[in-house]
Coordinates of C-alpha atoms in Angstrom, one line a residue:
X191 CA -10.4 13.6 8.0
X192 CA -11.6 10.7 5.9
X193 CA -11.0 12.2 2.0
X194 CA -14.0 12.3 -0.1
X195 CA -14.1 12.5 -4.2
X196 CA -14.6 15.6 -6.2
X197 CA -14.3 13.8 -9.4
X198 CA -14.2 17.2 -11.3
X199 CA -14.3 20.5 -10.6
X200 CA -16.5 23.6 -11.9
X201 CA -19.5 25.3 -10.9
X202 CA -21.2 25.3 -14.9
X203 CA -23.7 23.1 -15.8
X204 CA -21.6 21.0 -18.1
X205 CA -19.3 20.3 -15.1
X206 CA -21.3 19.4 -12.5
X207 CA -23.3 16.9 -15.2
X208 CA -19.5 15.8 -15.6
X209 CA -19.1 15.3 -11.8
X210 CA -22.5 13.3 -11.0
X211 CA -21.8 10.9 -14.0
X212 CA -18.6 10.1 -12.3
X213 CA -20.1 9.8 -9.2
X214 CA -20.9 6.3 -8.6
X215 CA -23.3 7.3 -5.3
X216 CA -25.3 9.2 -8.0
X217 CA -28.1 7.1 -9.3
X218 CA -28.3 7.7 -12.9
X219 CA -32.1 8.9 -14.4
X220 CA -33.6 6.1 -16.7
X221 CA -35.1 7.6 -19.2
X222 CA -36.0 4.6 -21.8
X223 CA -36.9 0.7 -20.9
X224 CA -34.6 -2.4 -23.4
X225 CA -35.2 -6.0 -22.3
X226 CA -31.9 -7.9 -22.1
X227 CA -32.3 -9.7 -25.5
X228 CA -32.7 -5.9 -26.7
X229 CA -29.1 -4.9 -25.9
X230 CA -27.8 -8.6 -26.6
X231 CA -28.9 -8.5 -30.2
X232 CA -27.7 -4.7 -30.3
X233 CA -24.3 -5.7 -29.6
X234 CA -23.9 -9.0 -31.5
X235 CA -21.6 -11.0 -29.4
X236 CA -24.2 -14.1 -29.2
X237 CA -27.4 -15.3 -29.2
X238 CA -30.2 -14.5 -26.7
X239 CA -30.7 -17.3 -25.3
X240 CA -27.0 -19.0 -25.8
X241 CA -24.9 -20.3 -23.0
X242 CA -22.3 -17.9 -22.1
X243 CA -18.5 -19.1 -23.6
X244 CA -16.1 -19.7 -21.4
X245 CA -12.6 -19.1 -20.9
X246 CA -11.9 -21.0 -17.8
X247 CA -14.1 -23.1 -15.1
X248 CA -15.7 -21.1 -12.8
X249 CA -13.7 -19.8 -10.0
X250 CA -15.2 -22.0 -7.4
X251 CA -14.3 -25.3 -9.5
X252 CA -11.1 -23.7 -10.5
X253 CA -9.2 -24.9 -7.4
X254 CA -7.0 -21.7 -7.4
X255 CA -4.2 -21.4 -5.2
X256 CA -4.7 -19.5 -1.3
X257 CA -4.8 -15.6 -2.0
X258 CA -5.6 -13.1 0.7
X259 CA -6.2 -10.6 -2.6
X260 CA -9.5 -13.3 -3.3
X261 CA -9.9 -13.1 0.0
X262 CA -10.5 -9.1 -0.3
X263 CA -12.0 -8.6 -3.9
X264 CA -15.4 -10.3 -5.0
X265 CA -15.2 -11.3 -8.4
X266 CA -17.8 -9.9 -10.6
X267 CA -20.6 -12.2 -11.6
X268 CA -18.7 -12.8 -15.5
X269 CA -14.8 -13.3 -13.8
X270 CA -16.8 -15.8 -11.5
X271 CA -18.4 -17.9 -13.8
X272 CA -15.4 -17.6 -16.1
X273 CA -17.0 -15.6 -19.1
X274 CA -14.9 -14.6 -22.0
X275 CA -13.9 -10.9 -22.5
X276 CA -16.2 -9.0 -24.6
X277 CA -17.1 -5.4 -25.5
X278 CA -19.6 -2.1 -26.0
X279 CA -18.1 1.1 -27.7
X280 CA -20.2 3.9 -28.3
X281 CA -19.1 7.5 -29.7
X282 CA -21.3 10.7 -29.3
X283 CA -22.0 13.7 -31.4
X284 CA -20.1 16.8 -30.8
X285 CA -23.9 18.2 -30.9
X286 CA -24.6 18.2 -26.9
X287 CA -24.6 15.1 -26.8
X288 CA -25.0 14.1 -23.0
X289 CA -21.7 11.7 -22.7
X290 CA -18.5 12.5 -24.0
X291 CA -15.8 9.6 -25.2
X292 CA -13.6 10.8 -22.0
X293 CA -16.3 11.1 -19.9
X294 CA -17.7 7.4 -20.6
X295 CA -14.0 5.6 -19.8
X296 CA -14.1 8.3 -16.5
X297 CA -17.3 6.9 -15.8
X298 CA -16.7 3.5 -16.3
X299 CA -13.4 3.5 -13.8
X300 CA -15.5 5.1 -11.3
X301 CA -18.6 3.0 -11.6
X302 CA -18.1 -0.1 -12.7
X303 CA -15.5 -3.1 -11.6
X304 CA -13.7 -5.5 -13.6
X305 CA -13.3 -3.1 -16.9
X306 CA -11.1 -2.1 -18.9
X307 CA -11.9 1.1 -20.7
X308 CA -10.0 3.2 -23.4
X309 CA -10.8 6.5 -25.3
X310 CA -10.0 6.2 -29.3
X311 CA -10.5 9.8 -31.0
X312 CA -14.2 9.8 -31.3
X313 CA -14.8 6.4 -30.0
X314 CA -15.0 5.1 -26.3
X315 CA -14.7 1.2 -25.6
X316 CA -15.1 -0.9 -22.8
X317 CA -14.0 -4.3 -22.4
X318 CA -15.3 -6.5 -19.5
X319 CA -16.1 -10.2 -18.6
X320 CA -19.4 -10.7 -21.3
X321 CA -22.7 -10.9 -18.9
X322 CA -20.7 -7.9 -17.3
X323 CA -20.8 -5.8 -20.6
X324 CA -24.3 -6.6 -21.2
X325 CA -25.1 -5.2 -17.4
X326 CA -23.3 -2.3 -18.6
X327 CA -24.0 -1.8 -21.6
X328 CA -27.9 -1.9 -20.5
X329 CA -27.4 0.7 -18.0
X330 CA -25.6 3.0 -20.5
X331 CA -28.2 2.8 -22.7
X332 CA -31.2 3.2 -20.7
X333 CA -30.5 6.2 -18.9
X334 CA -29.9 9.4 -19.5
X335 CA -26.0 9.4 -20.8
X336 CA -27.3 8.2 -23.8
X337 CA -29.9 9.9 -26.4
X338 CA -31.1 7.9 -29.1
X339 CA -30.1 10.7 -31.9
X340 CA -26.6 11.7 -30.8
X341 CA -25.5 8.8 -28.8
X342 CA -24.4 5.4 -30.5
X343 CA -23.4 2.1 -29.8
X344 CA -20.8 1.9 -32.5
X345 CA -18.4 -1.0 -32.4
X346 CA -16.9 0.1 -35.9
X347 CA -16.9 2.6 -38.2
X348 CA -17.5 5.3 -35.8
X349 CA -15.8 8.2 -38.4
X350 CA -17.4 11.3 -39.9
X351 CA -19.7 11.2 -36.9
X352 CA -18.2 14.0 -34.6
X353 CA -19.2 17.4 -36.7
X354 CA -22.0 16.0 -39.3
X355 CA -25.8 15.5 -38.2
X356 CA -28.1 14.3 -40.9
X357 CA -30.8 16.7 -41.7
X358 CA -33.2 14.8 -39.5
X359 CA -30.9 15.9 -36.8
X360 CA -29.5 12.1 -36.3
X361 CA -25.9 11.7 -35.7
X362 CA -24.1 11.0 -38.9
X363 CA -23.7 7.4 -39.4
X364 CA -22.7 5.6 -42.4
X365 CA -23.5 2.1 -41.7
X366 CA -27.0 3.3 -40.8
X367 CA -27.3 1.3 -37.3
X368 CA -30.3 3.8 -36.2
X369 CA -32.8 5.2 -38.0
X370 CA -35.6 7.7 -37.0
X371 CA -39.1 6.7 -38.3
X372 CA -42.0 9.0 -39.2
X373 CA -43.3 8.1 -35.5
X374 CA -40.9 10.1 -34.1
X375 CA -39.0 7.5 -32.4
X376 CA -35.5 6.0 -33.3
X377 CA -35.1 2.3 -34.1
X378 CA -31.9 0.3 -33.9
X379 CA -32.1 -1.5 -37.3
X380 CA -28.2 -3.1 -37.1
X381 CA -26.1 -4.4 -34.7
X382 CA -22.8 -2.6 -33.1
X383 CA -20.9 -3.9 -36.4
X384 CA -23.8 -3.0 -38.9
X385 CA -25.1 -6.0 -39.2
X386 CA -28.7 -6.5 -40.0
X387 CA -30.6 -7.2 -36.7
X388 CA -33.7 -9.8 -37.0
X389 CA -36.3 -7.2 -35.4
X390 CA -36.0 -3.9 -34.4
X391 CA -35.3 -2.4 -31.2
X392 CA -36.9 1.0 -30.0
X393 CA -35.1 3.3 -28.7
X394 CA -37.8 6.1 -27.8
X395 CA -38.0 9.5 -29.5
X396 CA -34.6 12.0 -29.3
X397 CA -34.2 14.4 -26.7
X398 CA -35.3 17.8 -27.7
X399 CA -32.5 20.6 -28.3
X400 CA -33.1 22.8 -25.0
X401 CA -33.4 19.2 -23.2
X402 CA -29.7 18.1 -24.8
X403 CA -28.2 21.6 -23.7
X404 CA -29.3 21.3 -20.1
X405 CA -27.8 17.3 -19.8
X406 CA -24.9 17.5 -22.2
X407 CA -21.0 17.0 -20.6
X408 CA -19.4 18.8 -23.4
X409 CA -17.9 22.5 -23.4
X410 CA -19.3 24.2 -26.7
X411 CA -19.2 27.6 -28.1
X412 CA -22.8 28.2 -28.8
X413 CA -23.6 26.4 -25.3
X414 CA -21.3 26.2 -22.1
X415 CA -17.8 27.5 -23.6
X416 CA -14.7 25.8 -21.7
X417 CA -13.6 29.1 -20.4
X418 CA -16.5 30.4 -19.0
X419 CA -15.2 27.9 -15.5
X420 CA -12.4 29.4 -14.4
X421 CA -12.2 26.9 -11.8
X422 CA -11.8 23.9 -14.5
X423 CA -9.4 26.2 -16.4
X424 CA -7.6 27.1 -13.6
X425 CA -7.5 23.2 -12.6
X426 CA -6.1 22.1 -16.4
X427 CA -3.4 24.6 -16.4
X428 CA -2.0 23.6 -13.3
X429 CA -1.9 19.9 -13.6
X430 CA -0.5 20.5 -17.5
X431 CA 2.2 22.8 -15.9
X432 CA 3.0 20.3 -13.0
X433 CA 3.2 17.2 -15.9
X434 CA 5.3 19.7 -18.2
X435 CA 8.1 20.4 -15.2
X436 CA 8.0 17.8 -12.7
X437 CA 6.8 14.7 -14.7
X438 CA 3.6 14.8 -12.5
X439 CA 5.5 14.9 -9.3
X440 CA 4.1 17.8 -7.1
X441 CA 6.6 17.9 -4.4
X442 CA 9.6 18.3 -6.9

């Protein structure tokens, strides 16, 4: 029997939101519309417009040596046309916000190829060939892992977000990237470092309370407490027993 992927267990709504964002058969809702100058002036690596830098030829002019692995693997469209490495980091609000730091480097091993991601406390990075990260980085923002108050795309400074939210209900942010305007909708006024962007991108109006509760990934007191899915609990304990005692070797 061919096996087929669970990515996480649980019956709760928080897990099963867990499970579909992992699941890279699972189309993800688009919830908000960003050209791709949008997201290239959000995360500051060049100008739209600019060539792509390079940090080799392009693999077909590279005259590599035979490989039955090339043979096999299809380079992404950034490995192929030799793109430098670049990167997107966003962090999310302990608020229900709909992705959590875990969650996103989860998602990005199941979903995407040719990244490299990594959790940092509050922060979530992932670092991929640079028209690849813009792909990404696009998807991630348009859909519905990301709302405009409680998500960010963050590529410093990311501290004393976690617990705070303005009074406007914005996640905390000291550098000010977003800001939410008497329309109701949030506008990215800084890049991912906090620098100044030229124009302003719209990021549509915040998802509403009940709307962040019903999409969110994370286990919370005064919404989906961790214990109340004995299956995920049951699940923890016995992978953190089986690390403890046999190094993460079932059979010993």
């Amino acid at each position: 029997m061919a096996y087929k992927a669970q990515y996480y267990p649980g019956k709760t709504s928080v897990a099963q939101n867990r499970k579909k964002f992992m699941d890279p058969s699972y189309k993800l809702e688009k919830i908000r519309s960003l050209s791709d100058d949008d997201v290239v002036i959000m995360l500051g690596h060049r100008a739209p417009g600019s060539a792509y830098k390079t940090i080799h030829p392009p693999l077909k002019e590279g005259g590599e040596p035979d490989d039955p692995i090339r043979k096999i693997v299809e380079p992404t469209a950034g490995a192929a046309a030799g793109d430098r490495i670049r990167y997107c980091q966003f962090t999310d609000s302990m608020f229900y916000a709909p992705a959590v730091p875990y969650l996103r480097s989860w998602m990005a091993a199941t979903r995407y190829r040719g990244v490299d991601p990594g959790t940092l406390s509050g922060r979530q990075i992932v670092e991929a060939r640079e028209r690849d990260v813009e792909k990404i980085t696009k998807e991630l923002m348009e859909t519905e892992v990301y709302d405009a108050a409680r998500s960010g795309l963050r590529g410093c400074t990311v501290h004393g977000h976690s617990l705070r939210l303005n009074e406007n209900g914005m996640m905390f942010d000291m550098l000010q990237r977003v800001v939410l305007d008497k329309n109701g909708n949030v506008y990215a006024v800084k890049d991912q470092v906090g620098d100044p962007l030229d124009r302003k991108v719209n990021l549509g109006k915040p998802m509403s309370d009940a709307e962040l509760k019903k999409r969110t990934t994370i286990y919370f007191i005064g919404g989906v407490p961790f214990r109340s899915d004995a299956e995920v609990v049951g699940w923890v304990q016995r992978i953190h027993n089986e690390r403890t005692k046999c190094g993460f070797a079932p059979k010993l």
